[in-house]
PDB file of C-alpha atoms in Angstrom:
ATOM      1  CA  MET T  22     -25.997  40.118 -57.989  1.00  0.00           C
ATOM      2  CA  ASP T  23     -26.533  42.612 -55.069  1.00  0.00           C
ATOM      3  CA  LYS T  24     -24.980  42.777 -51.750  1.00  0.00           C
ATOM      4  CA  ASP T  25     -28.044  41.230 -49.896  1.00  0.00           C
ATOM      5  CA  THR T  26     -27.799  38.163 -52.104  1.00  0.00           C
ATOM      6  CA  VAL T  27     -24.124  37.445 -52.397  1.00  0.00           C
ATOM      7  CA  TYR T  28     -22.475  38.897 -49.190  1.00  0.00           C
ATOM      8  CA  PRO T  29     -23.711  36.292 -46.820  1.00  0.00           C
ATOM      9  CA  TYR T  30     -22.375  33.514 -49.006  1.00  0.00           C
ATOM     10  CA  LEU T  31     -18.996  35.370 -49.443  1.00  0.00           C
ATOM     11  CA  SER T  32     -18.744  35.620 -45.835  1.00  0.00           C
ATOM     12  CA  GLU T  33     -19.499  32.117 -45.007  1.00  0.00           C
ATOM     13  CA  CYS T  34     -17.217  30.700 -47.795  1.00  0.00           C
ATOM     14  CA  ALA T  35     -14.422  33.119 -46.570  1.00  0.00           C
ATOM     15  CA  ALA T  36     -14.894  31.823 -42.941  1.00  0.00           C
ATOM     16  CA  GLU T  37     -14.658  28.186 -43.976  1.00  0.00           C
ATOM     17  CA  ALA T  38     -11.498  28.988 -46.153  1.00  0.00           C
ATOM     18  CA  ALA T  39      -9.813  30.424 -43.052  1.00  0.00           C
ATOM     19  CA  ARG T  40     -10.751  27.538 -40.956  1.00  0.00           C
ATOM     20  CA  LEU T  41      -9.253  25.078 -43.363  1.00  0.00           C
ATOM     21  CA  ALA T  42      -6.044  27.151 -43.739  1.00  0.00           C
ATOM     22  CA  ARG T  43      -5.467  26.913 -40.076  1.00  0.00           C
ATOM     23  CA  GLY T  44      -5.650  23.006 -40.497  1.00  0.00           C
ATOM     24  CA  VAL T  45      -2.936  22.858 -43.118  1.00  0.00           C
ATOM     25  CA  GLY T  46       0.238  21.430 -41.669  1.00  0.00           C
ATOM     26  CA  VAL T  47       3.783  22.387 -42.914  1.00  0.00           C
ATOM     27  CA  GLY T  48       4.413  18.890 -44.270  1.00  0.00           C
ATOM     28  CA  ALA T  49       1.188  18.940 -46.273  1.00  0.00           C
ATOM     29  CA  LEU T  50       2.343  21.833 -48.544  1.00  0.00           C
ATOM     30  CA  THR T  51       4.064  19.556 -51.118  1.00  0.00           C
ATOM     31  CA  GLY T  52       1.012  17.117 -51.360  1.00  0.00           C
ATOM     32  CA  PRO T  53      -1.143  16.812 -54.363  1.00  0.00           C
ATOM     33  CA  THR T  54      -4.443  18.459 -54.803  1.00  0.00           C
ATOM     34  CA  PRO T  55      -7.508  17.849 -57.049  1.00  0.00           C
ATOM     35  CA  CYS T  56      -6.026  20.706 -59.341  1.00  0.00           C
ATOM     36  CA  THR T  57      -3.743  18.407 -61.045  1.00  0.00           C
ATOM     37  CA  ASP T  58      -1.029  20.913 -61.956  1.00  0.00           C
ATOM     38  CA  TRP T  59      -0.847  22.404 -58.411  1.00  0.00           C
ATOM     39  CA  ASP T  60       0.509  21.127 -55.197  1.00  0.00           C
ATOM     40  CA  VAL T  61      -0.917  22.306 -51.846  1.00  0.00           C
ATOM     41  CA  ALA T  62       1.529  25.130 -51.788  1.00  0.00           C
ATOM     42  CA  ALA T  63       0.476  26.380 -55.078  1.00  0.00           C
ATOM     43  CA  LEU T  64      -3.210  26.006 -54.350  1.00  0.00           C
ATOM     44  CA  VAL T  65      -2.589  28.087 -51.029  1.00  0.00           C
ATOM     45  CA  ASN T  66      -0.685  30.744 -52.910  1.00  0.00           C
ATOM     46  CA  HIS T  67      -3.728  30.989 -55.367  1.00  0.00           C
ATOM     47  CA  LEU T  68      -6.163  31.254 -52.622  1.00  0.00           C
ATOM     48  CA  VAL T  69      -4.471  33.798 -50.540  1.00  0.00           C
ATOM     49  CA  LEU T  70      -3.646  36.025 -53.628  1.00  0.00           C
ATOM     50  CA  TYR T  71      -7.000  36.044 -55.186  1.00  0.00           C
ATOM     51  CA  THR T  72      -9.557  35.338 -52.644  1.00  0.00           C
ATOM     52  CA  SER T  73      -8.286  37.792 -49.994  1.00  0.00           C
ATOM     53  CA  HIS T  74      -5.915  40.380 -51.346  1.00  0.00           C
ATOM     54  CA  GLY T  75      -7.674  40.215 -54.972  1.00  0.00           C
ATOM     55  CA  LEU T  76     -11.003  40.555 -53.053  1.00  0.00           C
ATOM     56  CA  GLU T  77      -9.951  43.763 -51.356  1.00  0.00           C
ATOM     57  CA  HIS T  78      -8.319  45.311 -54.349  1.00  0.00           C
ATOM     58  CA  ARG T  79     -11.371  44.630 -56.547  1.00  0.00           C
ATOM     59  CA  ALA T  80     -13.499  46.425 -53.902  1.00  0.00           C
ATOM     60  CA  ARG T  81     -11.074  49.420 -53.844  1.00  0.00           C
ATOM     61  CA  ARG T  82     -10.994  49.376 -57.658  1.00  0.00           C
ATOM     62  CA  LYS T  83      -7.201  48.770 -57.632  1.00  0.00           C
ATOM     63  CA  GLN T  84      -5.058  46.348 -59.535  1.00  0.00           C
ATOM     64  CA  LEU T  85      -2.884  43.684 -57.681  1.00  0.00           C
ATOM     65  CA  PRO T  86       0.667  45.055 -57.390  1.00  0.00           C
ATOM     66  CA  GLU T  87       3.520  42.778 -58.577  1.00  0.00           C
ATOM     67  CA  ASP T  88       4.976  42.373 -55.135  1.00  0.00           C
ATOM     68  CA  LEU T  89       1.873  40.384 -54.394  1.00  0.00           C
ATOM     69  CA  THR T  90       1.455  38.304 -57.631  1.00  0.00           C
ATOM     70  CA  GLY T  91       4.757  36.869 -57.343  1.00  0.00           C
ATOM     71  CA  ARG T  92       4.848  36.223 -53.638  1.00  0.00           C
ATOM     72  CA  ASP T  93       5.150  32.742 -51.867  1.00  0.00           C
ATOM     73  CA  PHE T  94       2.826  33.268 -49.159  1.00  0.00           C
ATOM     74  CA  THR T  95       3.615  29.780 -47.594  1.00  0.00           C
ATOM     75  CA  ALA T  96       7.253  30.986 -46.987  1.00  0.00           C
ATOM     76  CA  ASP T  97       5.746  32.928 -43.939  1.00  0.00           C
ATOM     77  CA  GLY T  98       5.126  29.951 -41.325  1.00  0.00           C
ATOM     78  CA  ASP T  99       2.182  32.039 -39.909  1.00  0.00           C
ATOM     79  CA  TRP T 100       0.509  32.376 -43.470  1.00  0.00           C
ATOM     80  CA  ALA T 101      -2.787  31.014 -42.251  1.00  0.00           C
ATOM     81  CA  ARG T 102      -3.274  33.746 -39.772  1.00  0.00           C
ATOM     82  CA  GLY T 103      -2.350  36.360 -42.303  1.00  0.00           C
ATOM     83  CA  TYR T 104      -4.753  34.909 -44.714  1.00  0.00           C
ATOM     84  CA  ALA T 105      -7.655  35.189 -42.136  1.00  0.00           C
ATOM     85  CA  GLU T 106      -6.768  38.637 -41.256  1.00  0.00           C
ATOM     86  CA  GLN T 107      -6.624  39.673 -44.994  1.00  0.00           C
ATOM     87  CA  LEU T 108      -9.983  38.056 -45.587  1.00  0.00           C
ATOM     88  CA  ASP T 109     -11.474  40.132 -42.808  1.00  0.00           C
ATOM     89  CA  ARG T 110     -10.064  43.424 -44.430  1.00  0.00           C
ATOM     90  CA  ALA T 111     -11.529  42.257 -47.786  1.00  0.00           C
ATOM     91  CA  LEU T 112     -14.847  41.407 -46.199  1.00  0.00           C
ATOM     92  CA  SER T 113     -14.906  44.722 -44.406  1.00  0.00           C
ATOM     93  CA  ALA T 114     -14.304  46.632 -47.696  1.00  0.00           C
ATOM     94  CA  TRP T 115     -17.152  44.689 -49.308  1.00  0.00           C
ATOM     95  CA  SER T 116     -19.496  45.528 -46.364  1.00  0.00           C
ATOM     96  CA  ASP T 117     -19.886  48.975 -47.841  1.00  0.00           C
ATOM     97  CA  PRO T 118     -22.997  48.982 -50.003  1.00  0.00           C
ATOM     98  CA  ALA T 119     -21.371  51.514 -52.366  1.00  0.00           C
ATOM     99  CA  VAL T 120     -18.880  49.128 -53.256  1.00  0.00           C
ATOM    100  CA  TRP T 121     -21.525  46.979 -55.072  1.00  0.00           C
ATOM    101  CA  ALA T 122     -22.467  49.837 -57.485  1.00  0.00           C
ATOM    102  CA  GLY T 123     -20.912  50.149 -60.893  1.00  0.00           C
ATOM    103  CA  GLU T 124     -18.212  47.854 -62.436  1.00  0.00           C
ATOM    104  CA  VAL T 125     -14.708  46.789 -61.696  1.00  0.00           C
ATOM    105  CA  ASP T 126     -11.834  47.019 -64.108  1.00  0.00           C
ATOM    106  CA  LEU T 127     -10.170  43.669 -64.287  1.00  0.00           C
ATOM    107  CA  GLY T 128      -7.184  45.090 -66.533  1.00  0.00           C
ATOM    108  CA  PHE T 129      -8.473  43.003 -69.596  1.00  0.00           C
ATOM    109  CA  ALA T 130     -12.245  43.572 -68.993  1.00  0.00           C
ATOM    110  CA  THR T 131     -14.946  45.111 -66.817  1.00  0.00           C
ATOM    111  CA  MET T 132     -17.495  43.259 -64.954  1.00  0.00           C
ATOM    112  CA  PRO T 133     -20.247  44.463 -62.452  1.00  0.00           C
ATOM    113  CA  ALA T 134     -19.076  44.388 -58.944  1.00  0.00           C
ATOM    114  CA  GLY T 135     -21.723  41.984 -57.863  1.00  0.00           C
ATOM    115  CA  GLU T 136     -20.718  39.517 -60.354  1.00  0.00           C
ATOM    116  CA  ILE T 137     -17.023  39.809 -59.206  1.00  0.00           C
ATOM    117  CA  ALA T 138     -17.989  39.028 -55.773  1.00  0.00           C
ATOM    118  CA  SER T 139     -20.058  36.019 -56.855  1.00  0.00           C
ATOM    119  CA  LEU T 140     -17.015  34.612 -58.827  1.00  0.00           C
ATOM    120  CA  ILE T 141     -14.722  35.021 -55.881  1.00  0.00           C
ATOM    121  CA  THR T 142     -17.239  33.388 -53.560  1.00  0.00           C
ATOM    122  CA  LYS T 143     -17.105  30.431 -56.135  1.00  0.00           C
ATOM    123  CA  GLU T 144     -13.307  30.503 -55.917  1.00  0.00           C
ATOM    124  CA  LEU T 145     -13.386  30.349 -52.132  1.00  0.00           C
ATOM    125  CA  ALA T 146     -15.779  27.357 -52.262  1.00  0.00           C
ATOM    126  CA  VAL T 147     -14.287  25.414 -54.934  1.00  0.00           C
ATOM    127  CA  HIS T 148     -10.733  26.004 -54.027  1.00  0.00           C
ATOM    128  CA  GLY T 149     -11.558  25.598 -50.281  1.00  0.00           C
ATOM    129  CA  TRP T 150     -13.004  22.141 -51.163  1.00  0.00           C
ATOM    130  CA  ASP T 151      -9.664  21.359 -53.133  1.00  0.00           C
ATOM    131  CA  LEU T 152      -7.652  22.331 -49.991  1.00  0.00           C
ATOM    132  CA  ALA T 153      -9.968  20.529 -47.648  1.00  0.00           C
ATOM    133  CA  ARG T 154      -9.683  17.217 -49.691  1.00  0.00           C
ATOM    134  CA  ALA T 155      -5.804  17.616 -50.229  1.00  0.00           C
ATOM    135  CA  THR T 156      -5.305  17.995 -46.439  1.00  0.00           C
ATOM    136  CA  GLY T 157      -7.648  15.373 -45.098  1.00  0.00           C
ATOM    137  CA  GLN T 158     -10.147  17.969 -43.725  1.00  0.00           C
ATOM    138  CA  GLU T 159     -13.967  18.111 -44.028  1.00  0.00           C
ATOM    139  CA  TYR T 160     -15.450  20.995 -46.143  1.00  0.00           C
ATOM    140  CA  ARG T 161     -18.466  22.373 -44.512  1.00  0.00           C
ATOM    141  CA  ILE T 162     -20.901  25.092 -46.071  1.00  0.00           C
ATOM    142  CA  SER T 163     -24.698  25.475 -45.781  1.00  0.00           C
ATOM    143  CA  ALA T 164     -26.905  23.914 -48.495  1.00  0.00           C
ATOM    144  CA  ALA T 165     -28.024  27.302 -49.461  1.00  0.00           C
ATOM    145  CA  ALA T 166     -24.312  28.357 -50.187  1.00  0.00           C
ATOM    146  CA  GLY T 167     -23.880  25.195 -52.196  1.00  0.00           C
ATOM    147  CA  ALA T 168     -26.795  26.007 -54.376  1.00  0.00           C
ATOM    148  CA  PHE T 169     -25.500  29.499 -54.966  1.00  0.00           C
ATOM    149  CA  VAL T 170     -22.144  28.222 -55.913  1.00  0.00           C
ATOM    150  CA  LEU T 171     -23.812  25.737 -58.251  1.00  0.00           C
ATOM    151  CA  ALA T 172     -25.703  28.644 -59.841  1.00  0.00           C
ATOM    152  CA  VAL T 173     -22.482  30.648 -60.393  1.00  0.00           C
ATOM    153  CA  VAL T 174     -20.588  27.525 -61.765  1.00  0.00           C
ATOM    154  CA  ASP T 175     -23.501  26.843 -64.182  1.00  0.00           C
ATOM    155  CA  THR T 176     -23.455  30.315 -65.489  1.00  0.00           C
ATOM    156  CA  HIS T 177     -19.595  30.576 -66.143  1.00  0.00           C
ATOM    157  CA  ALA T 178     -18.391  27.093 -66.534  1.00  0.00           C
ATOM    158  CA  GLU T 179     -18.053  27.217 -70.343  1.00  0.00           C
ATOM    159  CA  VAL T 180     -16.058  30.521 -70.149  1.00  0.00           C
ATOM    160  CA  TYR T 181     -13.725  28.912 -67.560  1.00  0.00           C
ATOM    161  CA  ARG T 182     -13.362  25.784 -69.658  1.00  0.00           C
ATOM    162  CA  GLN T 183     -12.213  27.938 -72.543  1.00  0.00           C
ATOM    163  CA  TYR T 184      -9.320  29.302 -70.556  1.00  0.00           C
ATOM    164  CA  ASP T 185      -8.558  26.155 -68.799  1.00  0.00           C
ATOM    165  CA  GLY T 186      -9.904  27.294 -65.361  1.00  0.00           C
ATOM    166  CA  PHE T 187     -11.876  24.257 -65.236  1.00  0.00           C
ATOM    167  CA  ALA T 188     -11.304  20.783 -66.527  1.00  0.00           C
ATOM    168  CA  ALA T 189     -14.059  18.720 -68.399  1.00  0.00           C
ATOM    169  CA  PRO T 190     -17.182  18.264 -66.284  1.00  0.00           C
ATOM    170  CA  VAL T 191     -17.411  14.962 -64.239  1.00  0.00           C
ATOM    171  CA  ALA T 192     -20.605  12.897 -63.923  1.00  0.00           C
ATOM    172  CA  ALA T 193     -22.277  13.561 -60.523  1.00  0.00           C
ATOM    173  CA  ARG T 194     -24.150  10.750 -58.799  1.00  0.00           C
ATOM    174  CA  PRO T 195     -27.847  10.978 -58.985  1.00  0.00           C
ATOM    175  CA  SER T 196     -28.118  11.802 -55.063  1.00  0.00           C
ATOM    176  CA  ALA T 197     -25.448  14.460 -55.191  1.00  0.00           C
ATOM    177  CA  THR T 198     -26.065  17.671 -53.414  1.00  0.00           C
ATOM    178  CA  ALA T 199     -25.994  20.937 -55.100  1.00  0.00           C
ATOM    179  CA  PHE T 200     -22.497  21.638 -54.232  1.00  0.00           C
ATOM    180  CA  GLU T 201     -21.306  18.330 -55.306  1.00  0.00           C
ATOM    181  CA  ARG T 202     -22.988  19.091 -58.696  1.00  0.00           C
ATOM    182  CA  ALA T 203     -20.968  22.329 -58.689  1.00  0.00           C
ATOM    183  CA  LEU T 204     -17.686  20.484 -58.017  1.00  0.00           C
ATOM    184  CA  ALA T 205     -18.503  18.007 -60.787  1.00  0.00           C
ATOM    185  CA  ALA T 206     -19.573  20.835 -63.150  1.00  0.00           C
ATOM    186  CA  ALA T 207     -16.160  22.601 -62.370  1.00  0.00           C
ATOM    187  CA  GLY T 208     -14.238  19.400 -63.314  1.00  0.00           C
ATOM    188  CA  ARG T 209     -13.831  17.808 -59.928  1.00  0.00           C
ATOM    189  CA  ASP T 210     -14.574  14.394 -58.834  1.00  0.00           C
ATOM    190  CA  PRO T 211     -16.510  14.838 -55.496  1.00  0.00           C
ATOM    191  CA  ARG T 212     -15.137  11.636 -54.431  1.00  0.00           C
ATOM    192  CA  TRP T 213     -11.430  12.630 -54.893  1.00  0.00           C
ATOM    193  CA  SER T 214      -9.147  12.056 -51.913  1.00  0.00           C
ATOM    194  CA  ALA T 215      -5.317  12.435 -51.455  1.00  0.00           C
ATOM    195  CA  PRO T 216      -3.285   9.199 -52.020  1.00  0.00           C
ATOM    196  CA  VAL T 217      -2.577   7.473 -48.901  1.00  0.00           C
ATOM    197  CA  THR T 218       1.216   7.435 -48.093  1.00  0.00           C
ATOM    198  CA  VAL T 219       2.957   4.689 -45.895  1.00  0.00           C
TER     199      VAL T 219
END
């Protein structure tokens, strides 16, 4: 996984996540998500921590500090702007070709830098979709990005399931797009929508 292959999709999925974050209203933070153990606030905190701060820290070969891992980012009323700015910093760090060389120490294992970037691209896409569905927004990425995410999910799904990162796979409809198949393989029902409240 080299920069030329991954970085365009990383940038695309980051831009979509930032757009969706701006569309999350304060009242939506307590609502349910396709991640059954998380409400919207917990999903947002996961997204902000790992796909923006984590993304930059991996590029710089640094561990996430405790003051970030325990932070409730949604407590800041302007968290969506902060998320977008942090994503920009992270993407800037990954724009350096030298960052893609070698491995990244995760604290419990090491992994090639390009593989880390591909996994975070998958996180941005799958959890971005989670956020969109939970907050009544449309998730939009290119067909090529969807195919890339499917390839990443197919490669790593069994490992994620071993650590409860993915639920059991869901059957995808025959006409499903590559991205819908990725969601299904990651344990999401592509037809999931938030319950209607009256």
